[in-house]
Every structure is written in structure tokens, then in C-alpha cells.
PDB file of C-alpha atoms in Angstrom:
ATOM      1  CA  MET A 987       0.000   0.000   0.000  1.00  0.00           C
ATOM      2  CA  THR A 988       1.312   3.490  -0.794  1.00  0.00           C
ATOM      3  CA  ASP A 989       1.426   5.959   2.040  1.00  0.00           C
ATOM      4  CA  SER A 990      -1.285   8.575   2.193  1.00  0.00           C
ATOM      5  CA  PRO A 991       0.069  11.930   1.002  1.00  0.00           C
ATOM      6  CA  LEU A 992      -1.301  13.374   4.217  1.00  0.00           C
ATOM      7  CA  ALA A 993       0.398  10.885   6.493  1.00  0.00           C
ATOM      8  CA  THR A 994       2.731  12.198   9.171  1.00  0.00           C
ATOM      9  CA  THR A 995       4.598  10.594  11.992  1.00  0.00           C
ATOM     10  CA  THR A 996       2.469  10.394  15.102  1.00  0.00           C
ATOM     11  CA  LYS A 997       4.932  12.634  16.924  1.00  0.00           C
ATOM     12  CA  ASP A 998       4.397  15.554  14.534  1.00  0.00           C
ATOM     13  CA  LEU A 999       2.234  18.379  15.830  1.00  0.00           C
ATOM     14  CA  THR A1000       0.229  19.939  13.003  1.00  0.00           C
ATOM     15  CA  SER A1001      -2.849  22.068  12.530  1.00  0.00           C
ATOM     16  CA  SER A1002      -5.942  20.049  13.358  1.00  0.00           C
ATOM     17  CA  THR A1003      -8.658  22.298  11.996  1.00  0.00           C
ATOM     18  CA  ASP A1004      -8.455  20.713   8.548  1.00  0.00           C
ATOM     19  CA  GLY A1005      -8.433  17.092   9.619  1.00  0.00           C
ATOM     20  CA  ARG A1006      -4.695  16.539   9.579  1.00  0.00           C
ATOM     21  CA  GLN A1007      -3.057  14.322  12.167  1.00  0.00           C
ATOM     22  CA  THR A1008      -1.789  15.827  15.356  1.00  0.00           C
ATOM     23  CA  GLY A1009       0.552  14.446  17.943  1.00  0.00           C
ATOM     24  CA  VAL A1010       0.601  14.874  21.688  1.00  0.00           C
ATOM     25  CA  SER A1011       2.716  17.731  22.986  1.00  0.00           C
ATOM     26  CA  PRO A1012       5.258  16.169  25.388  1.00  0.00           C
ATOM     27  CA  TRP A1013       5.426  19.215  27.656  1.00  0.00           C
ATOM     28  CA  LEU A1014       1.675  19.815  27.753  1.00  0.00           C
ATOM     29  CA  LYS A1015       0.771  16.212  28.546  1.00  0.00           C
ATOM     30  CA  LYS A1016       3.184  16.266  31.493  1.00  0.00           C
ATOM     31  CA  ILE A1017       1.017  19.030  32.940  1.00  0.00           C
ATOM     32  CA  ILE A1018      -2.515  18.159  31.810  1.00  0.00           C
ATOM     33  CA  TYR A1019      -2.554  14.392  32.353  1.00  0.00           C
ATOM     34  CA  PRO A1020      -1.426  14.481  36.021  1.00  0.00           C
ATOM     35  CA  LEU A1021      -3.765  17.409  36.737  1.00  0.00           C
ATOM     36  CA  GLY A1022      -6.731  15.519  35.321  1.00  0.00           C
ATOM     37  CA  GLN A1023      -5.802  12.127  36.746  1.00  0.00           C
ATOM     38  CA  TYR A1024      -4.924  13.105  40.291  1.00  0.00           C
ATOM     39  CA  LEU A1025      -6.479  16.505  40.969  1.00  0.00           C
ATOM     40  CA  VAL A1026      -9.378  17.658  38.778  1.00  0.00           C
ATOM     41  CA  LEU A1027     -11.372  14.483  38.209  1.00  0.00           C
ATOM     42  CA  PRO A1028     -10.993  12.821  41.647  1.00  0.00           C
ATOM     43  CA  ASN A1029     -11.944  16.069  43.368  1.00  0.00           C
ATOM     44  CA  TYR A1030     -14.777  17.131  41.086  1.00  0.00           C
ATOM     45  CA  PHE A1031     -16.550  13.763  41.029  1.00  0.00           C
ATOM     46  CA  ARG A1032     -17.665  11.998  44.175  1.00  0.00           C
ATOM     47  CA  GLU A1033     -17.008   8.635  42.557  1.00  0.00           C
ATOM     48  CA  ILE A1034     -15.701   7.465  39.187  1.00  0.00           C
ATOM     49  CA  GLU A1035     -16.739   3.864  38.639  1.00  0.00           C
ATOM     50  CA  ILE A1036     -14.940   1.969  35.876  1.00  0.00           C
ATOM     51  CA  ILE A1037     -16.243  -1.431  34.804  1.00  0.00           C
ATOM     52  CA  GLY A1038     -14.511  -3.659  32.242  1.00  0.00           C
ATOM     53  CA  GLN A1039     -11.162  -1.881  32.166  1.00  0.00           C
ATOM     54  CA  GLU A1040      -9.520  -5.201  31.309  1.00  0.00           C
ATOM     55  CA  ASN A1041     -11.110  -4.903  27.849  1.00  0.00           C
ATOM     56  CA  ILE A1042      -8.783  -2.036  26.864  1.00  0.00           C
ATOM     57  CA  PRO A1043      -5.961  -3.344  24.607  1.00  0.00           C
ATOM     58  CA  GLN A1044      -2.473  -2.698  25.908  1.00  0.00           C
ATOM     59  CA  THR A1045      -1.009  -2.759  22.401  1.00  0.00           C
ATOM     60  CA  GLY A1046      -2.126  -2.633  18.778  1.00  0.00           C
ATOM     61  CA  ALA A1047      -4.602  -0.617  16.745  1.00  0.00           C
ATOM     62  CA  ALA A1048      -7.862   0.159  18.513  1.00  0.00           C
ATOM     63  CA  ILE A1049     -10.871   2.439  18.192  1.00  0.00           C
ATOM     64  CA  LEU A1050     -12.512   3.574  21.411  1.00  0.00           C
ATOM     65  CA  ALA A1051     -16.214   4.151  20.704  1.00  0.00           C
ATOM     66  CA  PRO A1052     -17.818   5.991  23.650  1.00  0.00           C
ATOM     67  CA  THR A1053     -21.256   7.483  24.010  1.00  0.00           C
ATOM     68  CA  HIS A1054     -21.103  11.290  24.218  1.00  0.00           C
ATOM     69  CA  ARG A1055     -22.928  13.017  27.075  1.00  0.00           C
ATOM     70  CA  THR A1056     -20.841  16.029  28.103  1.00  0.00           C
ATOM     71  CA  ARG A1057     -17.508  17.716  27.484  1.00  0.00           C
ATOM     72  CA  TRP A1058     -16.242  15.886  30.563  1.00  0.00           C
ATOM     73  CA  ASP A1059     -16.097  12.784  28.337  1.00  0.00           C
ATOM     74  CA  ALA A1060     -12.875  14.049  26.757  1.00  0.00           C
ATOM     75  CA  MET A1061     -11.168  13.973  30.171  1.00  0.00           C
ATOM     76  CA  LEU A1062     -12.747  10.781  31.468  1.00  0.00           C
ATOM     77  CA  ILE A1063     -11.803   8.632  28.470  1.00  0.00           C
ATOM     78  CA  PRO A1064      -8.054   9.229  29.015  1.00  0.00           C
ATOM     79  CA  TYR A1065      -8.642   8.742  32.756  1.00  0.00           C
ATOM     80  CA  ALA A1066     -10.148   5.292  32.142  1.00  0.00           C
ATOM     81  CA  CYS A1067      -8.187   4.192  29.071  1.00  0.00           C
ATOM     82  CA  GLY A1068      -5.158   6.429  28.590  1.00  0.00           C
ATOM     83  CA  PRO A1069      -1.508   6.688  29.634  1.00  0.00           C
ATOM     84  CA  TYR A1070      -1.941   5.807  33.303  1.00  0.00           C
ATOM     85  CA  VAL A1071      -3.835   2.638  32.367  1.00  0.00           C
ATOM     86  CA  THR A1072      -2.181   1.440  29.161  1.00  0.00           C
ATOM     87  CA  GLY A1073       0.898   3.631  28.801  1.00  0.00           C
ATOM     88  CA  ARG A1074      -0.586   4.876  25.521  1.00  0.00           C
ATOM     89  CA  ASP A1075      -1.486   8.372  24.367  1.00  0.00           C
ATOM     90  CA  LEU A1076      -4.927   8.694  22.794  1.00  0.00           C
ATOM     91  CA  ARG A1077      -5.896  10.343  19.527  1.00  0.00           C
ATOM     92  CA  PHE A1078      -9.318  12.008  19.239  1.00  0.00           C
ATOM     93  CA  MET A1079     -11.580  12.672  16.277  1.00  0.00           C
ATOM     94  CA  VAL A1080     -13.733  15.612  17.362  1.00  0.00           C
ATOM     95  CA  SER A1081     -16.264  17.951  15.804  1.00  0.00           C
ATOM     96  CA  ILE A1082     -15.216  21.232  14.210  1.00  0.00           C
ATOM     97  CA  ASP A1083     -16.961  23.189  16.994  1.00  0.00           C
ATOM     98  CA  GLU A1084     -14.856  21.433  19.621  1.00  0.00           C
ATOM     99  CA  MET A1085     -11.679  22.598  17.879  1.00  0.00           C
ATOM    100  CA  LYS A1086     -12.460  26.287  18.367  1.00  0.00           C
ATOM    101  CA  GLY A1087     -11.138  28.673  20.997  1.00  0.00           C
ATOM    102  CA  ILE A1088      -9.120  27.644  24.025  1.00  0.00           C
ATOM    103  CA  GLN A1089     -10.629  24.154  23.988  1.00  0.00           C
ATOM    104  CA  GLY A1090      -9.397  23.689  20.434  1.00  0.00           C
ATOM    105  CA  TRP A1091      -5.932  24.932  21.374  1.00  0.00           C
ATOM    106  CA  PHE A1092      -5.642  22.211  24.000  1.00  0.00           C
ATOM    107  CA  ALA A1093      -7.296  19.544  21.846  1.00  0.00           C
ATOM    108  CA  SER A1094      -4.943  20.139  18.923  1.00  0.00           C
ATOM    109  CA  ARG A1095      -1.967  19.609  21.244  1.00  0.00           C
ATOM    110  CA  LEU A1096      -3.376  16.544  22.955  1.00  0.00           C
ATOM    111  CA  GLY A1097      -4.006  14.379  19.907  1.00  0.00           C
ATOM    112  CA  GLY A1098      -7.240  15.880  18.570  1.00  0.00           C
ATOM    113  CA  PHE A1099      -8.149  16.530  14.961  1.00  0.00           C
ATOM    114  CA  ALA A1100     -11.371  17.901  13.520  1.00  0.00           C
ATOM    115  CA  ILE A1101     -14.046  16.348  11.362  1.00  0.00           C
ATOM    116  CA  ASP A1102     -17.239  17.781   9.939  1.00  0.00           C
ATOM    117  CA  THR A1103     -19.737  15.251  11.286  1.00  0.00           C
ATOM    118  CA  ASN A1104     -22.272  16.195   8.612  1.00  0.00           C
ATOM    119  CA  LYS A1105     -19.847  16.019   5.670  1.00  0.00           C
ATOM    120  CA  PRO A1106     -16.711  14.098   6.690  1.00  0.00           C
ATOM    121  CA  GLY A1107     -13.688  15.146   4.644  1.00  0.00           C
ATOM    122  CA  ILE A1108     -11.367  12.655   3.003  1.00  0.00           C
ATOM    123  CA  ALA A1109      -8.391  14.063   4.951  1.00  0.00           C
ATOM    124  CA  SER A1110      -9.954  13.153   8.310  1.00  0.00           C
ATOM    125  CA  ILE A1111     -10.779   9.653   7.125  1.00  0.00           C
ATOM    126  CA  ARG A1112      -7.323   9.069   5.659  1.00  0.00           C
ATOM    127  CA  ASN A1113      -5.648  10.342   8.787  1.00  0.00           C
ATOM    128  CA  SER A1114      -7.751   8.029  10.939  1.00  0.00           C
ATOM    129  CA  VAL A1115      -6.651   5.068   8.838  1.00  0.00           C
ATOM    130  CA  ASP A1116      -3.013   6.216   8.971  1.00  0.00           C
ATOM    131  CA  LEU A1117      -3.147   6.461  12.766  1.00  0.00           C
ATOM    132  CA  LEU A1118      -4.577   2.965  13.052  1.00  0.00           C
ATOM    133  CA  HIS A1119      -1.937   1.599  10.686  1.00  0.00           C
ATOM    134  CA  ASN A1120       0.624   3.072  13.089  1.00  0.00           C
ATOM    135  CA  GLY A1121      -0.931   0.998  15.881  1.00  0.00           C
ATOM    136  CA  GLU A1122      -2.519   3.955  17.656  1.00  0.00           C
ATOM    137  CA  MET A1123      -5.574   4.072  19.896  1.00  0.00           C
ATOM    138  CA  LEU A1124      -8.139   6.382  18.292  1.00  0.00           C
ATOM    139  CA  THR A1125     -11.224   7.754  20.048  1.00  0.00           C
ATOM    140  CA  ILE A1126     -14.303   8.353  17.893  1.00  0.00           C
ATOM    141  CA  PHE A1127     -17.643   9.353  19.415  1.00  0.00           C
ATOM    142  CA  PRO A1128     -19.973   7.384  17.113  1.00  0.00           C
ATOM    143  CA  GLU A1129     -23.099   9.410  17.929  1.00  0.00           C
ATOM    144  CA  GLY A1130     -21.333  12.426  16.423  1.00  0.00           C
ATOM    145  CA  ASN A1131     -22.473  14.955  19.008  1.00  0.00           C
ATOM    146  CA  ILE A1132     -23.305  15.473  22.676  1.00  0.00           C
ATOM    147  CA  PHE A1133     -26.713  14.148  23.769  1.00  0.00           C
ATOM    148  CA  ARG A1134     -27.870  14.645  27.360  1.00  0.00           C
ATOM    149  CA  ASP A1135     -31.173  12.758  27.275  1.00  0.00           C
ATOM    150  CA  GLY A1136     -29.721   9.424  28.369  1.00  0.00           C
ATOM    151  CA  THR A1137     -30.706   7.537  25.219  1.00  0.00           C
ATOM    152  CA  LEU A1138     -28.541   6.056  22.490  1.00  0.00           C
ATOM    153  CA  HIS A1139     -28.824   8.135  19.336  1.00  0.00           C
ATOM    154  CA  PRO A1140     -28.309   6.703  15.826  1.00  0.00           C
ATOM    155  CA  LEU A1141     -24.623   6.138  15.218  1.00  0.00           C
ATOM    156  CA  LYS A1142     -22.782   7.793  12.368  1.00  0.00           C
ATOM    157  CA  LYS A1143     -21.497   5.258   9.840  1.00  0.00           C
ATOM    158  CA  GLY A1144     -18.038   6.755   9.487  1.00  0.00           C
ATOM    159  CA  LEU A1145     -16.503   4.721  12.303  1.00  0.00           C
ATOM    160  CA  SER A1146     -17.432   1.364  10.794  1.00  0.00           C
ATOM    161  CA  ARG A1147     -16.210   2.445   7.354  1.00  0.00           C
ATOM    162  CA  ILE A1148     -12.888   3.622   8.757  1.00  0.00           C
ATOM    163  CA  ALA A1149     -12.504   0.327  10.596  1.00  0.00           C
ATOM    164  CA  MET A1150     -13.216  -1.778   7.506  1.00  0.00           C
ATOM    165  CA  GLN A1151     -10.895   0.309   5.342  1.00  0.00           C
ATOM    166  CA  ALA A1152      -8.050   0.197   7.862  1.00  0.00           C
ATOM    167  CA  GLU A1153      -8.210  -3.590   8.190  1.00  0.00           C
ATOM    168  CA  ALA A1154      -8.644  -4.171   4.447  1.00  0.00           C
ATOM    169  CA  LEU A1155      -5.653  -2.007   3.504  1.00  0.00           C
ATOM    170  CA  LYS A1156      -3.421  -3.678   6.079  1.00  0.00           C
ATOM    171  CA  PRO A1157      -4.401  -7.354   6.471  1.00  0.00           C
ATOM    172  CA  GLY A1158      -3.498  -8.688   9.885  1.00  0.00           C
ATOM    173  CA  LEU A1159      -3.867  -5.283  11.550  1.00  0.00           C
ATOM    174  CA  ASP A1160      -6.096  -7.002  14.114  1.00  0.00           C
ATOM    175  CA  LEU A1161      -8.063  -3.825  14.766  1.00  0.00           C
ATOM    176  CA  LYS A1162     -10.384  -3.799  17.761  1.00  0.00           C
ATOM    177  CA  ILE A1163     -13.379  -1.533  18.430  1.00  0.00           C
ATOM    178  CA  ILE A1164     -14.110  -0.952  22.114  1.00  0.00           C
ATOM    179  CA  PRO A1165     -17.702   0.086  22.987  1.00  0.00           C
ATOM    180  CA  ILE A1166     -17.836   2.407  25.998  1.00  0.00           C
ATOM    181  CA  ASN A1167     -20.801   3.916  27.822  1.00  0.00           C
ATOM    182  CA  LEU A1168     -20.453   6.992  30.015  1.00  0.00           C
ATOM    183  CA  ASN A1169     -23.304   7.651  32.396  1.00  0.00           C
ATOM    184  CA  TYR A1170     -23.528  10.618  34.741  1.00  0.00           C
ATOM    185  CA  GLU A1171     -25.683  11.064  37.795  1.00  0.00           C
ATOM    186  CA  HIS A1172     -27.295  14.158  36.246  1.00  0.00           C
ATOM    187  CA  PRO A1173     -27.657  15.222  32.580  1.00  0.00           C
ATOM    188  CA  ILE A1174     -26.005  18.547  33.455  1.00  0.00           C
ATOM    189  CA  VAL A1175     -23.031  17.403  35.482  1.00  0.00           C
ATOM    190  CA  LYS A1176     -22.892  18.814  38.998  1.00  0.00           C
ATOM    191  CA  PHE A1177     -20.033  19.091  41.457  1.00  0.00           C
ATOM    192  CA  ARG A1178     -19.563  15.815  43.383  1.00  0.00           C
ATOM    193  CA  ASP A1179     -21.714  13.813  40.991  1.00  0.00           C
ATOM    194  CA  ARG A1180     -21.040  10.158  40.332  1.00  0.00           C
ATOM    195  CA  VAL A1181     -20.082   8.836  36.917  1.00  0.00           C
ATOM    196  CA  SER A1182     -20.008   5.275  35.636  1.00  0.00           C
ATOM    197  CA  ILE A1183     -17.774   4.206  32.733  1.00  0.00           C
ATOM    198  CA  GLN A1184     -18.652   0.825  31.278  1.00  0.00           C
ATOM    199  CA  ILE A1185     -16.175  -0.730  28.854  1.00  0.00           C
ATOM    200  CA  GLY A1186     -17.540  -3.541  26.720  1.00  0.00           C
ATOM    201  CA  THR A1187     -16.086  -6.573  24.971  1.00  0.00           C
ATOM    202  CA  PRO A1188     -13.938  -5.610  21.957  1.00  0.00           C
ATOM    203  CA  ILE A1189     -15.353  -6.048  18.463  1.00  0.00           C
ATOM    204  CA  ASP A1190     -12.777  -7.801  16.254  1.00  0.00           C
ATOM    205  CA  VAL A1191     -12.827  -6.093  12.851  1.00  0.00           C
ATOM    206  CA  GLN A1192     -10.915  -8.952  11.266  1.00  0.00           C
ATOM    207  CA  ASN A1193     -14.019 -11.122  11.612  1.00  0.00           C
ATOM    208  CA  TYR A1194     -15.865  -8.886   9.125  1.00  0.00           C
ATOM    209  CA  GLN A1195     -13.315  -9.080   6.320  1.00  0.00           C
ATOM    210  CA  GLN A1196     -15.146 -12.019   4.753  1.00  0.00           C
ATOM    211  CA  PHE A1197     -17.797  -9.515   3.650  1.00  0.00           C
ATOM    212  CA  SER A1198     -17.632  -6.707   1.124  1.00  0.00           C
ATOM    213  CA  THR A1199     -16.556  -3.353   2.537  1.00  0.00           C
ATOM    214  CA  LYS A1200     -20.116  -2.040   2.463  1.00  0.00           C
ATOM    215  CA  THR A1201     -21.690  -5.144   4.012  1.00  0.00           C
ATOM    216  CA  GLY A1202     -18.949  -5.487   6.621  1.00  0.00           C
ATOM    217  CA  ALA A1203     -19.316  -1.848   7.635  1.00  0.00           C
ATOM    218  CA  GLU A1204     -23.079  -2.266   7.989  1.00  0.00           C
ATOM    219  CA  LYS A1205     -22.612  -5.326  10.206  1.00  0.00           C
ATOM    220  CA  ILE A1206     -20.059  -3.531  12.394  1.00  0.00           C
ATOM    221  CA  HIS A1207     -22.464  -0.592  12.645  1.00  0.00           C
ATOM    222  CA  GLN A1208     -25.249  -2.915  13.806  1.00  0.00           C
ATOM    223  CA  ASP A1209     -23.064  -4.812  16.269  1.00  0.00           C
ATOM    224  CA  LEU A1210     -21.633  -1.631  17.784  1.00  0.00           C
ATOM    225  CA  THR A1211     -25.135  -0.213  18.193  1.00  0.00           C
ATOM    226  CA  GLN A1212     -26.211  -3.399  19.984  1.00  0.00           C
ATOM    227  CA  ALA A1213     -23.098  -3.407  22.177  1.00  0.00           C
ATOM    228  CA  LEU A1214     -23.639   0.192  23.311  1.00  0.00           C
ATOM    229  CA  ALA A1215     -27.343  -0.430  23.902  1.00  0.00           C
ATOM    230  CA  HIS A1216     -26.441  -3.451  26.037  1.00  0.00           C
ATOM    231  CA  LEU A1217     -23.998  -1.412  28.135  1.00  0.00           C
ATOM    232  CA  MET A1218     -26.646   1.251  28.697  1.00  0.00           C
ATOM    233  CA  GLN A1219     -28.988  -1.381  30.134  1.00  0.00           C
ATOM    234  CA  GLN A1220     -26.503  -2.255  32.866  1.00  0.00           C
ATOM    235  CA  PRO A1221     -26.670  -0.653  36.348  1.00  0.00           C
ATOM    236  CA  GLN A1222     -25.584   2.985  36.044  1.00  0.00           C
ATOM    237  CA  ALA A1223     -24.615   5.929  38.199  1.00  0.00           C
ATOM    238  CA  ASN A1224     -28.031   7.574  38.357  1.00  0.00           C
ATOM    239  CA  SER A1225     -29.703   4.314  39.397  1.00  0.00           C
ATOM    240  CA  VAL A1226     -27.755   4.088  42.655  1.00  0.00           C
TER     241      VAL A1226
END
């Protein structure tokens, strides 16, 4: 396979507003990660419950597929699955709106890159595949936006297409998709709330390569929807 013309090394730090890859700033992560892990999150939340953490791959290409309920998600996913758990930095595909202002400044230096969720650009898709081919752990919120009503909204199909393409272009990649449900005690998160993070059984993308790209992507889409729905039926923070 020829390299994508947009491919960069994962250590490069580039503009993320056009979908190009970004790396993780070494100096910034030494400040932000400890602050989030040991100060901000443990003190803001009364309890952070993590179930199924053993399902997070320690190595190899993986897509984390969390539900999206609040901007706190972007801090809690690294808390549950990131460097202090796996020794791995995370990459994030986020909406264009989330790449604006001070939030965007931080996101672009902590592995984030933008995508138009209504009209995904080819650069964002190619960069996602390139990251996975480099064995990275990529976070994609499959619902495409924040929803606070506690229900699972229809998933965007981009994640399943990226997964099928990545595996097809690099046979033996052994890509895994990890369904994750985040549930907060209140829809608008309050100080000292509880949050539950439920990490489901990985979906093995290699098992779908027997199908055409379109059919395989549809089956992944269906199975991921079912996996997230199943996690949401489990005991959650606001039920305690």
C-alpha cells in the first residue's frame, strides 16, 4: 500500500482544523494528564466507577467508541483508558466546533483533529486510517455529538467504514473496536456527581473481512449499536 500523502509521523504536531493528524505535545501532557488524573477528576466527582477496564488493549490498533454526554467525556476517556492505564497516548476525532477557541488549542496539542460530522472530509478519514496503521488508539464518538437525554442516538457510519478500510488495507492489523458507555448522575453534570464508565467486549474487525466493505461496515455498525445499547442497560450511576 502506498502511504497517504497526508500521512505524518504520530509525533508531529500539526494544525488540526483541517483534519490533519496531530501528535501529543510532550510538555503539555506532562502538565494536563497528572492534573486531570490526580487533581481535577478525583476532586470534582464523588465517585468514578470503571467497569470492564480489562477490555482495553495494551497494544495494537484500537478504536474507542464511547457514548457522548458532556464535554467531561474528553477527560474521562483518558482517565479510564489512557496513559496511566495502558501507557498509551490517545488520539481524538472531534467535531469542528470542539476545535475552536481555548478548547481547540488544547485539543490540537493533545491528539485531537477535527471532522465535519455532517460532511466528513477525506483528509480526516485518511488520517484516521493512517493512525490505526501506526498501531494507535483512536477515540471516535460514534453518535457524532453530545446528547444529554440518556438515550442512544443513531450512530454515524463513518466509524465502521474507517474500521473496515483500515483492516482491508493492512491485512493482519487485528483492529479492535471498544464500545464504551459513560453515564452521569445528572444530565447537566454537577459538582460531586457520580459517573459510571462501562467498557464492553472488543469487536474484532478482522471477523468482518469475509464480507464486502459495504456489508462489513453495515454489520459492524449494527453490532456496535447493539453493544452500546447493552452497556446502557446495565446498572448505572443515576440508578444508585
